[in-house]
CSV table of N, CA and C in Angstrom, one decimal:
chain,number,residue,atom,x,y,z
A,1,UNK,N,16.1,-4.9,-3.3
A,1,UNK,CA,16.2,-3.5,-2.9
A,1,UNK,C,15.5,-3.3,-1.6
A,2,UNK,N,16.2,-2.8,-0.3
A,2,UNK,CA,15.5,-2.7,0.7
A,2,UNK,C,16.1,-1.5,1.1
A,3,UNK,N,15.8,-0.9,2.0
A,3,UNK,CA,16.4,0.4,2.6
A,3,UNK,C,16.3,-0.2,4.2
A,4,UNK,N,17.9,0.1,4.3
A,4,UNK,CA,18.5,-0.5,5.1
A,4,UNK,C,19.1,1.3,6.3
A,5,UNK,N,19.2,1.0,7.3
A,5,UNK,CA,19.9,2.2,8.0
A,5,UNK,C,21.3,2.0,8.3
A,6,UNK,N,21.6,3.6,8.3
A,6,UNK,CA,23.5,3.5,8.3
A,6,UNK,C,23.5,4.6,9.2
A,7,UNK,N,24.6,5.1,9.5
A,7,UNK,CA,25.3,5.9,10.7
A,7,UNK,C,26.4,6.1,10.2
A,8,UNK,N,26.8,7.9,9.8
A,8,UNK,CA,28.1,8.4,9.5
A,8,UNK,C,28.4,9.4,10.4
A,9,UNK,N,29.6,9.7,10.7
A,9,UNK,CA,29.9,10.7,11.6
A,9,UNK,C,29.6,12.3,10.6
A,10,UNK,N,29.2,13.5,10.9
A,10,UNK,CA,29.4,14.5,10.5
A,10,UNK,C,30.1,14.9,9.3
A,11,UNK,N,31.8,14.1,9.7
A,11,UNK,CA,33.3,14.6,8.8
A,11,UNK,C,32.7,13.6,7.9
A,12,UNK,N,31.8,12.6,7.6
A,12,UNK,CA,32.2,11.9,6.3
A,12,UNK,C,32.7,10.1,6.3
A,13,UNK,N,32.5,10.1,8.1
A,13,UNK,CA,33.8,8.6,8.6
A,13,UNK,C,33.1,7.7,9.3
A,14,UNK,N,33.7,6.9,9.5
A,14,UNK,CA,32.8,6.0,10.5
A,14,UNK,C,31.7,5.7,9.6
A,15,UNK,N,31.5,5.2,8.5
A,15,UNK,CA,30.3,4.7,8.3
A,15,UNK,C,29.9,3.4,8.7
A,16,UNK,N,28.8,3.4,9.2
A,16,UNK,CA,28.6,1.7,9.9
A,16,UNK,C,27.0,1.5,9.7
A,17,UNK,N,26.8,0.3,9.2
A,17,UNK,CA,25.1,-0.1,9.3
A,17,UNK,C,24.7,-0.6,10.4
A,18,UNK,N,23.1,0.0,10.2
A,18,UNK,CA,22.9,0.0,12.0
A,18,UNK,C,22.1,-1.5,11.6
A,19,UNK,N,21.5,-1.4,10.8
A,19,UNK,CA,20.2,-2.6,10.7
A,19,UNK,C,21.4,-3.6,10.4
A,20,UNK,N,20.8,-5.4,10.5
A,20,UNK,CA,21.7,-6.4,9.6
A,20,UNK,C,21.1,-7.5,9.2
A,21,UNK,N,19.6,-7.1,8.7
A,21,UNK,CA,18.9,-8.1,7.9
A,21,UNK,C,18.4,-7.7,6.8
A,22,UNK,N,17.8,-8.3,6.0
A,22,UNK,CA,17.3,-8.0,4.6
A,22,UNK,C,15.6,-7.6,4.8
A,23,UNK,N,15.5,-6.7,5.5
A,23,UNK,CA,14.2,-5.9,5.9
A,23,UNK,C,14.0,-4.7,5.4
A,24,UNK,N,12.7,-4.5,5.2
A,24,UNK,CA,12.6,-2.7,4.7
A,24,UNK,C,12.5,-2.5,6.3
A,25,UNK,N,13.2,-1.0,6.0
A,25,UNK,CA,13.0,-0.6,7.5
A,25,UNK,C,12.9,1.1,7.6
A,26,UNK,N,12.1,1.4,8.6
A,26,UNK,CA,11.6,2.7,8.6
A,26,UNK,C,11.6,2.7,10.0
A,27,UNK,N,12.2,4.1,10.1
A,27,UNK,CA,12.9,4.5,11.7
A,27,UNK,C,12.1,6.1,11.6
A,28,UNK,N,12.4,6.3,13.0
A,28,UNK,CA,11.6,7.3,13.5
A,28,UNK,C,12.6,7.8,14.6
A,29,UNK,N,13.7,8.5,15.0
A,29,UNK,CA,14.8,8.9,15.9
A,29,UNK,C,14.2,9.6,16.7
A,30,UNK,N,14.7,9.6,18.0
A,30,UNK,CA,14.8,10.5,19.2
A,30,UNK,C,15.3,11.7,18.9
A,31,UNK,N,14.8,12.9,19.5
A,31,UNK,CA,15.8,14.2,19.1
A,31,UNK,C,17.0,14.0,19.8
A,32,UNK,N,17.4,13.3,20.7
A,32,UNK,CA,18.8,13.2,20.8
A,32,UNK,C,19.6,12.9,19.7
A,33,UNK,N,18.9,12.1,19.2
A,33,UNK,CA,19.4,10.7,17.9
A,33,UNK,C,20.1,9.8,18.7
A,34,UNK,N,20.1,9.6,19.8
A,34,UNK,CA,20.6,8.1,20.6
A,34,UNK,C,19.9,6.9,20.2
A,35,UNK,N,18.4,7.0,20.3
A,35,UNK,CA,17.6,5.9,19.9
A,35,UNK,C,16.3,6.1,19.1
A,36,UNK,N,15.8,4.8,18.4
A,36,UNK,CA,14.9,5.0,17.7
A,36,UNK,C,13.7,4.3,17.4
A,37,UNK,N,12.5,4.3,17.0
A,37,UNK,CA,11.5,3.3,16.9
A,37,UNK,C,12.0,2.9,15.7
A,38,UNK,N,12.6,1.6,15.0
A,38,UNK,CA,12.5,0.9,13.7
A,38,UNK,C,11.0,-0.2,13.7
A,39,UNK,N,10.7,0.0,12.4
A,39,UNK,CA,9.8,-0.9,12.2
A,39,UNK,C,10.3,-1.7,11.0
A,40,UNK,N,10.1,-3.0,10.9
A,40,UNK,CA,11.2,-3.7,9.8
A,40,UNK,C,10.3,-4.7,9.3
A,41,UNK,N,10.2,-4.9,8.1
A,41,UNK,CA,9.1,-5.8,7.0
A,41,UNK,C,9.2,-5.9,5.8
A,42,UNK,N,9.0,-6.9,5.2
A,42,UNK,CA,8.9,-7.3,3.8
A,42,UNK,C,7.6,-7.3,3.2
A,43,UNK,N,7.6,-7.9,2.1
A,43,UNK,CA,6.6,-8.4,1.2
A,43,UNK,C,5.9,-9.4,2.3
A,44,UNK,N,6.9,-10.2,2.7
A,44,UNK,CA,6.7,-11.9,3.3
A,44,UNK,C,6.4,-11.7,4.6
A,45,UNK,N,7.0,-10.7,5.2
A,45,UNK,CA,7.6,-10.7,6.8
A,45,UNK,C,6.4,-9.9,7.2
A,46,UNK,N,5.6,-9.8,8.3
A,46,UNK,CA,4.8,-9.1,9.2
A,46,UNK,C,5.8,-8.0,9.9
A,47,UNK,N,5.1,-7.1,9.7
A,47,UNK,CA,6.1,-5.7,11.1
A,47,UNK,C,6.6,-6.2,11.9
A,48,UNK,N,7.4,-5.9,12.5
A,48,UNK,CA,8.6,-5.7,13.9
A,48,UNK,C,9.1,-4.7,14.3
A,49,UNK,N,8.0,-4.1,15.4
A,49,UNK,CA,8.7,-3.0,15.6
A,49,UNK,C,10.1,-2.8,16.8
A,50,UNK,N,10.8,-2.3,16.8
A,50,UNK,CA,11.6,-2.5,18.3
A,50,UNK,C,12.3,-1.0,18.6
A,51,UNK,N,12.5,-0.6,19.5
A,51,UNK,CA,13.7,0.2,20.2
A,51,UNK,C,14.6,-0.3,19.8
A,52,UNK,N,15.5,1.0,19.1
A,52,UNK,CA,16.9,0.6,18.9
A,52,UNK,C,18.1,1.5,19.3
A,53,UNK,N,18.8,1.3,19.6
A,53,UNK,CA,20.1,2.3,20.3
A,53,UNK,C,20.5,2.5,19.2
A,54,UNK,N,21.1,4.0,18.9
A,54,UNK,CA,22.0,3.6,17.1
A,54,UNK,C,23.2,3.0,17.4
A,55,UNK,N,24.0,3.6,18.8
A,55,UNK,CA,25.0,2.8,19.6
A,55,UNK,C,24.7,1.4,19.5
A,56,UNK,N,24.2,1.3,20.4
A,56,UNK,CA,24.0,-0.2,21.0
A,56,UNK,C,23.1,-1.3,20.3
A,57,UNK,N,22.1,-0.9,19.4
A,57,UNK,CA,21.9,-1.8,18.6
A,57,UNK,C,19.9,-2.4,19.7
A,58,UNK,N,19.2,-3.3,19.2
A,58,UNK,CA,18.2,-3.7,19.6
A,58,UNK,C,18.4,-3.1,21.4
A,59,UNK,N,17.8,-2.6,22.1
A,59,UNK,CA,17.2,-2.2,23.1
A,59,UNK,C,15.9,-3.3,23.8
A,60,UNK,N,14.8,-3.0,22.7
A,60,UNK,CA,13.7,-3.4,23.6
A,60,UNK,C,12.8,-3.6,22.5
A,61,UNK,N,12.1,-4.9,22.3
A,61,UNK,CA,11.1,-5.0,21.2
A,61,UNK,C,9.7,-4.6,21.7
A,62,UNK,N,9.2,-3.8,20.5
A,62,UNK,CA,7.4,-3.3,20.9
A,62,UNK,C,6.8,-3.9,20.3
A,63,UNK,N,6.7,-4.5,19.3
A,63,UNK,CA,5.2,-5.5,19.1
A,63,UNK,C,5.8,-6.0,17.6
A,64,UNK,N,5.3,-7.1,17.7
A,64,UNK,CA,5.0,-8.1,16.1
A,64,UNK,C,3.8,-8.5,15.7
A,65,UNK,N,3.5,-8.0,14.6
A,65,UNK,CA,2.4,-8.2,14.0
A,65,UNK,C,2.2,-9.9,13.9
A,66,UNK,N,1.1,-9.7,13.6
A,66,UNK,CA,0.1,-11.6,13.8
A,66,UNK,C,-0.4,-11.6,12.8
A,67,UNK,N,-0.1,-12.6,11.9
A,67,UNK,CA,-0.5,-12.6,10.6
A,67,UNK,C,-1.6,-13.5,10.1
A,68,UNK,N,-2.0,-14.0,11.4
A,68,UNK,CA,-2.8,-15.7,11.7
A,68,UNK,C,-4.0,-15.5,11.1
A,69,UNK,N,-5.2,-14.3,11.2
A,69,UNK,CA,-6.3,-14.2,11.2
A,69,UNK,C,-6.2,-14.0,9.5
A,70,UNK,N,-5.7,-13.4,9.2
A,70,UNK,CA,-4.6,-12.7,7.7
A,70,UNK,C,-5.0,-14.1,6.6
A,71,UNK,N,-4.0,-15.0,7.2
A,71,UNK,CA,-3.4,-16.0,6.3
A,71,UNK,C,-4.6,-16.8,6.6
A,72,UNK,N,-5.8,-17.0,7.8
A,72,UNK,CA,-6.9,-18.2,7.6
A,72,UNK,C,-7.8,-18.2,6.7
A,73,UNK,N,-7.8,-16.5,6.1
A,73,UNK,CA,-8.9,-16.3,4.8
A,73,UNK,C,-8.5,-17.1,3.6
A,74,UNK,N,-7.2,-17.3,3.8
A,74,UNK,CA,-6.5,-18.0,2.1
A,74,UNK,C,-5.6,-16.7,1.7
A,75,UNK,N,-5.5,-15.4,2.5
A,75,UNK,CA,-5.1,-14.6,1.6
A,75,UNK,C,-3.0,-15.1,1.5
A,76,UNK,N,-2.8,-14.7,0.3
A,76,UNK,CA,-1.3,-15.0,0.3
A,76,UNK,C,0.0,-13.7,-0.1
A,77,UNK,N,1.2,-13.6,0.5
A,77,UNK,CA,1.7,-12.3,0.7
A,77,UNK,C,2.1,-12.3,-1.2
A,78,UNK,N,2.3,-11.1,-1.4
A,78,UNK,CA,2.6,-10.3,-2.8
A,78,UNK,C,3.8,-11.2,-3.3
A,79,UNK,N,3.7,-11.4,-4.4
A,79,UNK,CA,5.3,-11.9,-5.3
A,79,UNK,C,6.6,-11.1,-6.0
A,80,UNK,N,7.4,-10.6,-6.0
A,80,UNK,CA,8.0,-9.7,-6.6
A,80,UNK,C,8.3,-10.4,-8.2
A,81,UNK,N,8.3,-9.5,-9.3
A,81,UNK,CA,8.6,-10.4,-10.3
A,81,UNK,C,9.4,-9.1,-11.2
A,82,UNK,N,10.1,-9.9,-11.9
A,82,UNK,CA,10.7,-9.7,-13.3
A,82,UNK,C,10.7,-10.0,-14.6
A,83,UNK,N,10.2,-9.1,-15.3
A,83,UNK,CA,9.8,-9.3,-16.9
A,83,UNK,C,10.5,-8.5,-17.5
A,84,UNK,N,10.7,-8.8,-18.7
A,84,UNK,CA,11.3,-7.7,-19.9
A,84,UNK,C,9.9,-7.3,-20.5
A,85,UNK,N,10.3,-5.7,-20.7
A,85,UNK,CA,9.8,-4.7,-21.3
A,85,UNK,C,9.1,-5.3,-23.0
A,86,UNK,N,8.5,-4.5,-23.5
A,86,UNK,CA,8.5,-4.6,-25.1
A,86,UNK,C,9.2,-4.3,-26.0
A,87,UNK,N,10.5,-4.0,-25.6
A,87,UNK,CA,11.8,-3.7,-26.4
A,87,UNK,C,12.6,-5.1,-26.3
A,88,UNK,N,11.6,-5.9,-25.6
A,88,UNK,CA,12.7,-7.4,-25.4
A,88,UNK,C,14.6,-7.0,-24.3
A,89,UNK,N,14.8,-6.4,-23.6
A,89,UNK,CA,16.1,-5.1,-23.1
A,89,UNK,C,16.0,-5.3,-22.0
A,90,UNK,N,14.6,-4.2,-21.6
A,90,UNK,CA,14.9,-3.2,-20.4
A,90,UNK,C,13.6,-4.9,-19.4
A,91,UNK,N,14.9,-4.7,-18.4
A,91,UNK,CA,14.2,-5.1,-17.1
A,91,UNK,C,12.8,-4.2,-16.3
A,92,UNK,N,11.8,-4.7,-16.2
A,92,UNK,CA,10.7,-4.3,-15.6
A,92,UNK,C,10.7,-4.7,-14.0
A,93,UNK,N,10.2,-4.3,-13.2
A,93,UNK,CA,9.8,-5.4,-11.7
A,93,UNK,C,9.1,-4.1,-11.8
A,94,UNK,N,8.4,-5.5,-10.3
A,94,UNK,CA,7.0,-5.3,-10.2
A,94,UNK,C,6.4,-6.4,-9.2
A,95,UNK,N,5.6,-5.7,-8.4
A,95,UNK,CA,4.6,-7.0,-7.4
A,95,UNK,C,3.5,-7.3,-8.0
A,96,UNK,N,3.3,-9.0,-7.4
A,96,UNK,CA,2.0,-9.4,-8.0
A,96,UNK,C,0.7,-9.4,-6.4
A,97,UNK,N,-0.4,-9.0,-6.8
A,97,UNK,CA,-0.6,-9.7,-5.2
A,97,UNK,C,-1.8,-10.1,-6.1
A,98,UNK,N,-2.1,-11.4,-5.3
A,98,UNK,CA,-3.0,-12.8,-5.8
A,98,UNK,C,-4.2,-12.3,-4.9
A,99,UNK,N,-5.6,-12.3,-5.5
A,99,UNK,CA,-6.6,-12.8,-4.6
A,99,UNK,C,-6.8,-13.6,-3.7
A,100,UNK,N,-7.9,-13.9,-2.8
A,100,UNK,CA,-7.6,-14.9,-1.6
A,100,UNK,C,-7.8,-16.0,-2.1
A,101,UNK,N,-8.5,-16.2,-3.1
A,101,UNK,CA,-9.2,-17.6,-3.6
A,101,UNK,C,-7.6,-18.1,-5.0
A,102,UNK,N,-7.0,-17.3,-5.2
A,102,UNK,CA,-6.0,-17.3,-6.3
A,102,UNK,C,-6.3,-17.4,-7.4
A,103,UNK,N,-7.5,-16.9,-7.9
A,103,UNK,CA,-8.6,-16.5,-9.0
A,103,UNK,C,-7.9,-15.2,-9.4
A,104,UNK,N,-7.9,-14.8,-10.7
A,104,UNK,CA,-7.9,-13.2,-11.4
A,104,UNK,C,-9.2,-12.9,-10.6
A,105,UNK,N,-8.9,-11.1,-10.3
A,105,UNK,CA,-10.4,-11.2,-10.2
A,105,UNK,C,-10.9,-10.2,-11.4
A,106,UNK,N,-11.8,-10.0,-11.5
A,106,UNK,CA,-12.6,-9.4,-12.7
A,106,UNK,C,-12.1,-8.4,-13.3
A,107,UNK,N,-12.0,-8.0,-14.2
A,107,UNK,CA,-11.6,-6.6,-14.7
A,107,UNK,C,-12.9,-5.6,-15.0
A,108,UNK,N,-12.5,-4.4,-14.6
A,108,UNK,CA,-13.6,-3.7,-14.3
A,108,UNK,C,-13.1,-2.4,-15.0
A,109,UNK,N,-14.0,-1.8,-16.1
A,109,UNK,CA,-14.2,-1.0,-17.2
A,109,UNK,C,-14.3,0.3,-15.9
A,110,UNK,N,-13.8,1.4,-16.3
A,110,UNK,CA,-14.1,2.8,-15.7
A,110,UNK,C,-13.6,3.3,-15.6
């Protein structure tokens, strides 16, 4: 499940996707609505932000996150998972995210 961007004409037509990767992505439009700041990321993936024409597509990239200083501590990105419920049935999801050491860490009463 990601939220992806689309583009429909007014009448209902022309539907067309503007994004075309498997990115969460969160846009921010121009009042014209010509162009827009998207920023696009996963669990896994570091930000990407770029200018994007909703016409024309990538414009102009503004910055990529750096994940380097991040990942030297040991920390590691979140897991998505799937479990069944206590009815043995219903599908659960859910993220895991691991400590930096990959230790539980403590559970804490309060």
């Amino acid at each position: 499940m990601h939220r992806q961007v689309y583009r429909v004409g007014l009448d209902g037509g022309d539907l067309r996707r503007v994004t075309d990767d498997d990115l969460e992505h969160d846009l921010a439009a121009s009042p014209s609505g010509r162009y827009a700041v998207d920023v696009a990321s996963d669990l896994a993936t570091p930000s990407v932000s770029v200018l994007r024409g909703l016409d024309t597509g990538e414009v102009l990239p503004l910055e990529r996150a750096d994940p380097t200083a991040l990942l030297a501590t040991g920390w590691t990105p979140p897991e998505r998972f799937r479990a069944l419920a206590a009815d043995g049935t219903t599908p659960v999801y859910g993220v895991l995210h691991r400590s930096a050491s990959g230790r539980r860490p403590p559970l804490v009463a309060g």
